């Protein structure tokens, strides 16, 4: 229902990501992209070729995953139209669902790595992912109020602290495919 989807979005944006002590799962933190066994209600980053014929990256919710096909929907449009789209494995990546209990460099994106991230607006986060570059790791921000990466977004000199749960790997495959649209 629309109310359930709004609650899921609110919990996603306002809630804390799960943390784990050892043993740390192989799909933790920056390795979330390895987890291709999604469950209903998981959040993903979906690569969508939009009406402008360019790739865009949106926050979607999984409705069903079977036979290497992920059926998902845009939570922003759920109150207007509940369109399920079918995505092949190369068209989506999961968001992190768990991070190490304390920041560990091994489970983080490297400095200068291109990533996709939700963008902070005045008092909310976008549901579109934008290209950014990692400047500072969570493990380098030990005494910070917010655990996250310092990112510089493409096309702007603005730097923002973004929680780990809002950042996904910008795969080499997507980077190469996107070059033809630039």
PDB file of C-alpha atoms in Angstrom:
ATOM      1  CA  UNK A   1       0.000   0.000   0.000  1.00  0.00           C
ATOM      2  CA  UNK A   2       1.017   3.627  -0.387  1.00  0.00           C
ATOM      3  CA  UNK A   3       1.214   4.102   3.384  1.00  0.00           C
ATOM      4  CA  UNK A   4       3.470   1.080   3.795  1.00  0.00           C
ATOM      5  CA  UNK A   5       5.794   2.377   1.063  1.00  0.00           C
ATOM      6  CA  UNK A   6       5.944   5.814   2.712  1.00  0.00           C
ATOM      7  CA  UNK A   7       6.808   4.128   6.022  1.00  0.00           C
ATOM      8  CA  UNK A   8       9.533   2.069   4.332  1.00  0.00           C
ATOM      9  CA  UNK A   9      11.040   5.214   2.782  1.00  0.00           C
ATOM     10  CA  UNK A  10      10.887   7.087   6.079  1.00  0.00           C
ATOM     11  CA  UNK A  11      12.565   4.190   7.910  1.00  0.00           C
ATOM     12  CA  UNK A  12      15.224   4.004   5.199  1.00  0.00           C
ATOM     13  CA  UNK A  13      16.068   7.707   5.328  1.00  0.00           C
ATOM     14  CA  UNK A  14      15.773   8.197   9.089  1.00  0.00           C
ATOM     15  CA  UNK A  15      16.819   4.802  10.432  1.00  0.00           C
ATOM     16  CA  UNK A  16      20.277   3.477  11.120  1.00  0.00           C
ATOM     17  CA  UNK A  17      21.945   0.808   9.053  1.00  0.00           C
ATOM     18  CA  UNK A  18      22.673  -2.490  10.808  1.00  0.00           C
ATOM     19  CA  UNK A  19      26.188  -2.968  12.111  1.00  0.00           C
ATOM     20  CA  UNK A  20      28.099  -6.209  12.600  1.00  0.00           C
ATOM     21  CA  UNK A  21      31.108  -7.272  14.570  1.00  0.00           C
ATOM     22  CA  UNK A  22      33.219 -10.174  13.298  1.00  0.00           C
ATOM     23  CA  UNK A  23      32.539 -12.223  11.313  1.00  0.00           C
ATOM     24  CA  UNK A  24      31.641  -9.561   8.791  1.00  0.00           C
ATOM     25  CA  UNK A  25      29.551 -10.777   5.810  1.00  0.00           C
ATOM     26  CA  UNK A  26      31.174 -10.675   2.370  1.00  0.00           C
ATOM     27  CA  UNK A  27      28.487  -8.283   1.055  1.00  0.00           C
ATOM     28  CA  UNK A  28      29.072  -5.689   3.780  1.00  0.00           C
ATOM     29  CA  UNK A  29      29.679  -1.981   3.158  1.00  0.00           C
ATOM     30  CA  UNK A  30      31.318  -1.277  -0.213  1.00  0.00           C
ATOM     31  CA  UNK A  31      30.925  -4.951  -1.178  1.00  0.00           C
ATOM     32  CA  UNK A  32      27.114  -4.748  -1.171  1.00  0.00           C
ATOM     33  CA  UNK A  33      27.140  -5.051  -4.969  1.00  0.00           C
ATOM     34  CA  UNK A  34      28.078  -8.730  -4.544  1.00  0.00           C
ATOM     35  CA  UNK A  35      24.727  -9.493  -2.907  1.00  0.00           C
ATOM     36  CA  UNK A  36      22.442 -10.371  -5.811  1.00  0.00           C
ATOM     37  CA  UNK A  37      19.914 -12.388  -3.786  1.00  0.00           C
ATOM     38  CA  UNK A  38      17.424  -9.684  -2.930  1.00  0.00           C
ATOM     39  CA  UNK A  39      14.306  -9.913  -0.820  1.00  0.00           C
ATOM     40  CA  UNK A  40      11.034  -8.066  -1.077  1.00  0.00           C
ATOM     41  CA  UNK A  41      11.396  -4.621   0.458  1.00  0.00           C
ATOM     42  CA  UNK A  42      15.162  -4.271  -0.127  1.00  0.00           C
ATOM     43  CA  UNK A  43      16.371  -1.010  -1.643  1.00  0.00           C
ATOM     44  CA  UNK A  44      18.405  -0.980  -4.838  1.00  0.00           C
ATOM     45  CA  UNK A  45      19.981   1.493  -7.219  1.00  0.00           C
ATOM     46  CA  UNK A  46      18.376   0.921 -10.615  1.00  0.00           C
ATOM     47  CA  UNK A  47      19.998   2.069 -13.853  1.00  0.00           C
ATOM     48  CA  UNK A  48      17.172   3.439 -16.002  1.00  0.00           C
ATOM     49  CA  UNK A  49      17.459   4.872 -19.509  1.00  0.00           C
ATOM     50  CA  UNK A  50      15.092   7.803 -19.199  1.00  0.00           C
ATOM     51  CA  UNK A  51      13.048   9.685 -21.775  1.00  0.00           C
ATOM     52  CA  UNK A  52      16.086  11.889 -22.495  1.00  0.00           C
ATOM     53  CA  UNK A  53      17.861   8.662 -23.643  1.00  0.00           C
ATOM     54  CA  UNK A  54      20.479   9.041 -20.909  1.00  0.00           C
ATOM     55  CA  UNK A  55      21.095   6.694 -17.994  1.00  0.00           C
ATOM     56  CA  UNK A  56      19.788   7.800 -14.623  1.00  0.00           C
ATOM     57  CA  UNK A  57      20.157   6.021 -11.312  1.00  0.00           C
ATOM     58  CA  UNK A  58      17.147   5.835  -9.031  1.00  0.00           C
ATOM     59  CA  UNK A  59      16.271   4.432  -5.651  1.00  0.00           C
ATOM     60  CA  UNK A  60      13.871   1.515  -6.184  1.00  0.00           C
ATOM     61  CA  UNK A  61      12.288  -1.079  -3.906  1.00  0.00           C
ATOM     62  CA  UNK A  62      12.381  -4.778  -4.728  1.00  0.00           C
ATOM     63  CA  UNK A  63       8.971  -6.395  -5.201  1.00  0.00           C
ATOM     64  CA  UNK A  64      10.288  -9.814  -6.242  1.00  0.00           C
ATOM     65  CA  UNK A  65      13.549 -11.496  -7.196  1.00  0.00           C
ATOM     66  CA  UNK A  66      13.578 -14.772  -9.127  1.00  0.00           C
ATOM     67  CA  UNK A  67      15.500 -16.352 -12.016  1.00  0.00           C
ATOM     68  CA  UNK A  68      18.067 -13.522 -12.022  1.00  0.00           C
ATOM     69  CA  UNK A  69      15.337 -10.946 -12.674  1.00  0.00           C
ATOM     70  CA  UNK A  70      14.643  -8.235 -10.130  1.00  0.00           C
ATOM     71  CA  UNK A  71      11.159  -6.757 -10.262  1.00  0.00           C
ATOM     72  CA  UNK A  72      11.134  -3.367  -8.588  1.00  0.00           C
ATOM     73  CA  UNK A  73       9.199  -0.116  -8.383  1.00  0.00           C
ATOM     74  CA  UNK A  74       9.888   3.563  -7.852  1.00  0.00           C
ATOM     75  CA  UNK A  75       8.674   4.469  -4.333  1.00  0.00           C
ATOM     76  CA  UNK A  76       8.318   8.132  -5.316  1.00  0.00           C
ATOM     77  CA  UNK A  77       5.667   7.240  -7.899  1.00  0.00           C
ATOM     78  CA  UNK A  78       3.886   4.512  -5.927  1.00  0.00           C
ATOM     79  CA  UNK A  79       0.968   6.756  -4.957  1.00  0.00           C
ATOM     80  CA  UNK A  80       0.337   7.694  -8.608  1.00  0.00           C
ATOM     81  CA  UNK A  81       1.237   4.554 -10.498  1.00  0.00           C
ATOM     82  CA  UNK A  82       2.593   1.253  -9.251  1.00  0.00           C
ATOM     83  CA  UNK A  83       4.657   0.228 -12.257  1.00  0.00           C
ATOM     84  CA  UNK A  84       6.833  -2.807 -11.768  1.00  0.00           C
ATOM     85  CA  UNK A  85       9.898  -2.937 -13.964  1.00  0.00           C
ATOM     86  CA  UNK A  86      12.033  -5.997 -14.632  1.00  0.00           C
ATOM     87  CA  UNK A  87      15.754  -5.523 -14.251  1.00  0.00           C
ATOM     88  CA  UNK A  88      18.536  -7.858 -15.302  1.00  0.00           C
ATOM     89  CA  UNK A  89      21.494  -8.273 -12.930  1.00  0.00           C
ATOM     90  CA  UNK A  90      23.562  -5.678 -14.809  1.00  0.00           C
ATOM     91  CA  UNK A  91      20.792  -3.052 -14.458  1.00  0.00           C
ATOM     92  CA  UNK A  92      20.795  -2.728 -10.682  1.00  0.00           C
ATOM     93  CA  UNK A  93      22.958  -2.906  -7.585  1.00  0.00           C
ATOM     94  CA  UNK A  94      21.900  -3.315  -3.959  1.00  0.00           C
ATOM     95  CA  UNK A  95      22.392  -0.698  -1.306  1.00  0.00           C
ATOM     96  CA  UNK A  96      24.411  -1.712   1.743  1.00  0.00           C
ATOM     97  CA  UNK A  97      22.249  -3.313   4.418  1.00  0.00           C
ATOM     98  CA  UNK A  98      25.041  -3.877   6.929  1.00  0.00           C
ATOM     99  CA  UNK A  99      28.351  -2.191   7.780  1.00  0.00           C
ATOM    100  CA  UNK A 100      31.130  -3.103  10.224  1.00  0.00           C
ATOM    101  CA  UNK A 101      30.449  -2.101  13.819  1.00  0.00           C
ATOM    102  CA  UNK A 102      33.380   0.298  13.708  1.00  0.00           C
ATOM    103  CA  UNK A 103      34.675   1.855  10.484  1.00  0.00           C
ATOM    104  CA  UNK A 104      37.270  -0.372   8.811  1.00  0.00           C
ATOM    105  CA  UNK A 105      39.137   0.736   5.691  1.00  0.00           C
ATOM    106  CA  UNK A 106      38.901  -2.781   4.209  1.00  0.00           C
ATOM    107  CA  UNK A 107      35.086  -2.488   3.967  1.00  0.00           C
ATOM    108  CA  UNK A 108      35.036   1.053   2.553  1.00  0.00           C
ATOM    109  CA  UNK A 109      35.250   2.546  -0.935  1.00  0.00           C
ATOM    110  CA  UNK A 110      38.790   3.815  -1.632  1.00  0.00           C
ATOM    111  CA  UNK A 111      39.751   7.476  -1.807  1.00  0.00           C
ATOM    112  CA  UNK A 112      39.214   8.957  -5.298  1.00  0.00           C
ATOM    113  CA  UNK A 113      36.871   6.091  -6.214  1.00  0.00           C
ATOM    114  CA  UNK A 114      33.856   7.097  -8.325  1.00  0.00           C
ATOM    115  CA  UNK A 115      30.614   6.143  -6.583  1.00  0.00           C
ATOM    116  CA  UNK A 116      26.902   6.811  -6.954  1.00  0.00           C
ATOM    117  CA  UNK A 117      25.240   8.588  -4.066  1.00  0.00           C
ATOM    118  CA  UNK A 118      21.945  10.068  -3.048  1.00  0.00           C
ATOM    119  CA  UNK A 119      22.260  13.851  -2.797  1.00  0.00           C
ATOM    120  CA  UNK A 120      21.415  15.868   0.319  1.00  0.00           C
ATOM    121  CA  UNK A 121      18.885  18.632  -0.247  1.00  0.00           C
ATOM    122  CA  UNK A 122      17.939  21.171   2.432  1.00  0.00           C
ATOM    123  CA  UNK A 123      16.037  18.823   4.726  1.00  0.00           C
ATOM    124  CA  UNK A 124      15.728  15.591   2.744  1.00  0.00           C
ATOM    125  CA  UNK A 125      17.644  13.271   0.418  1.00  0.00           C
ATOM    126  CA  UNK A 126      16.993  12.835  -3.278  1.00  0.00           C
ATOM    127  CA  UNK A 127      15.867   9.461  -4.617  1.00  0.00           C
ATOM    128  CA  UNK A 128      18.180   9.848  -7.593  1.00  0.00           C
ATOM    129  CA  UNK A 129      21.816   8.820  -7.344  1.00  0.00           C
ATOM    130  CA  UNK A 130      24.508  11.130  -8.667  1.00  0.00           C
ATOM    131  CA  UNK A 131      28.128  10.511  -9.550  1.00  0.00           C
ATOM    132  CA  UNK A 132      30.595  11.518  -6.871  1.00  0.00           C
ATOM    133  CA  UNK A 133      34.191  10.968  -5.857  1.00  0.00           C
ATOM    134  CA  UNK A 134      35.296   9.745  -2.417  1.00  0.00           C
ATOM    135  CA  UNK A 135      37.442  12.335  -0.633  1.00  0.00           C
ATOM    136  CA  UNK A 136      37.476  11.090   2.981  1.00  0.00           C
ATOM    137  CA  UNK A 137      36.601   7.640   4.364  1.00  0.00           C
ATOM    138  CA  UNK A 138      34.410   6.960   7.410  1.00  0.00           C
ATOM    139  CA  UNK A 139      37.442   5.343   9.099  1.00  0.00           C
ATOM    140  CA  UNK A 140      39.281   8.674   8.725  1.00  0.00           C
ATOM    141  CA  UNK A 141      36.428  10.587  10.370  1.00  0.00           C
ATOM    142  CA  UNK A 142      36.605   8.796  13.736  1.00  0.00           C
ATOM    143  CA  UNK A 143      35.171  11.535  15.995  1.00  0.00           C
ATOM    144  CA  UNK A 144      32.626  12.880  13.516  1.00  0.00           C
ATOM    145  CA  UNK A 145      28.973  13.346  14.453  1.00  0.00           C
ATOM    146  CA  UNK A 146      27.765  11.463  11.374  1.00  0.00           C
ATOM    147  CA  UNK A 147      29.388   8.261  10.174  1.00  0.00           C
ATOM    148  CA  UNK A 148      29.841   8.564   6.451  1.00  0.00           C
ATOM    149  CA  UNK A 149      31.995   9.514   3.505  1.00  0.00           C
ATOM    150  CA  UNK A 150      32.979  12.994   2.456  1.00  0.00           C
ATOM    151  CA  UNK A 151      32.096  13.148  -1.227  1.00  0.00           C
ATOM    152  CA  UNK A 152      32.575  15.641  -4.009  1.00  0.00           C
ATOM    153  CA  UNK A 153      29.749  15.462  -6.529  1.00  0.00           C
ATOM    154  CA  UNK A 154      30.487  15.644 -10.271  1.00  0.00           C
ATOM    155  CA  UNK A 155      29.727  18.947 -11.892  1.00  0.00           C
ATOM    156  CA  UNK A 156      29.956  20.829  -8.614  1.00  0.00           C
ATOM    157  CA  UNK A 157      32.595  21.775  -6.135  1.00  0.00           C
ATOM    158  CA  UNK A 158      30.265  21.035  -3.248  1.00  0.00           C
ATOM    159  CA  UNK A 159      31.438  18.534  -0.662  1.00  0.00           C
ATOM    160  CA  UNK A 160      28.972  16.624   1.492  1.00  0.00           C
ATOM    161  CA  UNK A 161      29.072  14.039   4.245  1.00  0.00           C
ATOM    162  CA  UNK A 162      26.922  11.120   3.102  1.00  0.00           C
ATOM    163  CA  UNK A 163      26.027   8.106   5.285  1.00  0.00           C
ATOM    164  CA  UNK A 164      27.381   4.787   4.013  1.00  0.00           C
ATOM    165  CA  UNK A 165      23.897   3.406   3.404  1.00  0.00           C
ATOM    166  CA  UNK A 166      23.256   5.992   0.642  1.00  0.00           C
ATOM    167  CA  UNK A 167      26.308   5.100  -1.480  1.00  0.00           C
ATOM    168  CA  UNK A 168      26.759   2.322  -4.037  1.00  0.00           C
ATOM    169  CA  UNK A 169      29.573   1.124  -6.247  1.00  0.00           C
ATOM    170  CA  UNK A 170      29.666   2.819  -9.632  1.00  0.00           C
ATOM    171  CA  UNK A 171      30.718  -0.286 -11.538  1.00  0.00           C
ATOM    172  CA  UNK A 172      33.269  -0.203 -14.353  1.00  0.00           C
ATOM    173  CA  UNK A 173      30.554  -1.661 -16.593  1.00  0.00           C
ATOM    174  CA  UNK A 174      28.223   1.277 -15.897  1.00  0.00           C
ATOM    175  CA  UNK A 175      31.059   3.800 -16.220  1.00  0.00           C
ATOM    176  CA  UNK A 176      32.011   2.441 -19.647  1.00  0.00           C
ATOM    177  CA  UNK A 177      28.393   2.297 -20.832  1.00  0.00           C
ATOM    178  CA  UNK A 178      27.773   5.857 -19.617  1.00  0.00           C
ATOM    179  CA  UNK A 179      30.722   7.278 -21.581  1.00  0.00           C
ATOM    180  CA  UNK A 180      28.699   6.962 -24.790  1.00  0.00           C
ATOM    181  CA  UNK A 181      26.044   9.290 -23.316  1.00  0.00           C
ATOM    182  CA  UNK A 182      28.431  12.086 -22.347  1.00  0.00           C
TER     183      UNK A 182
END
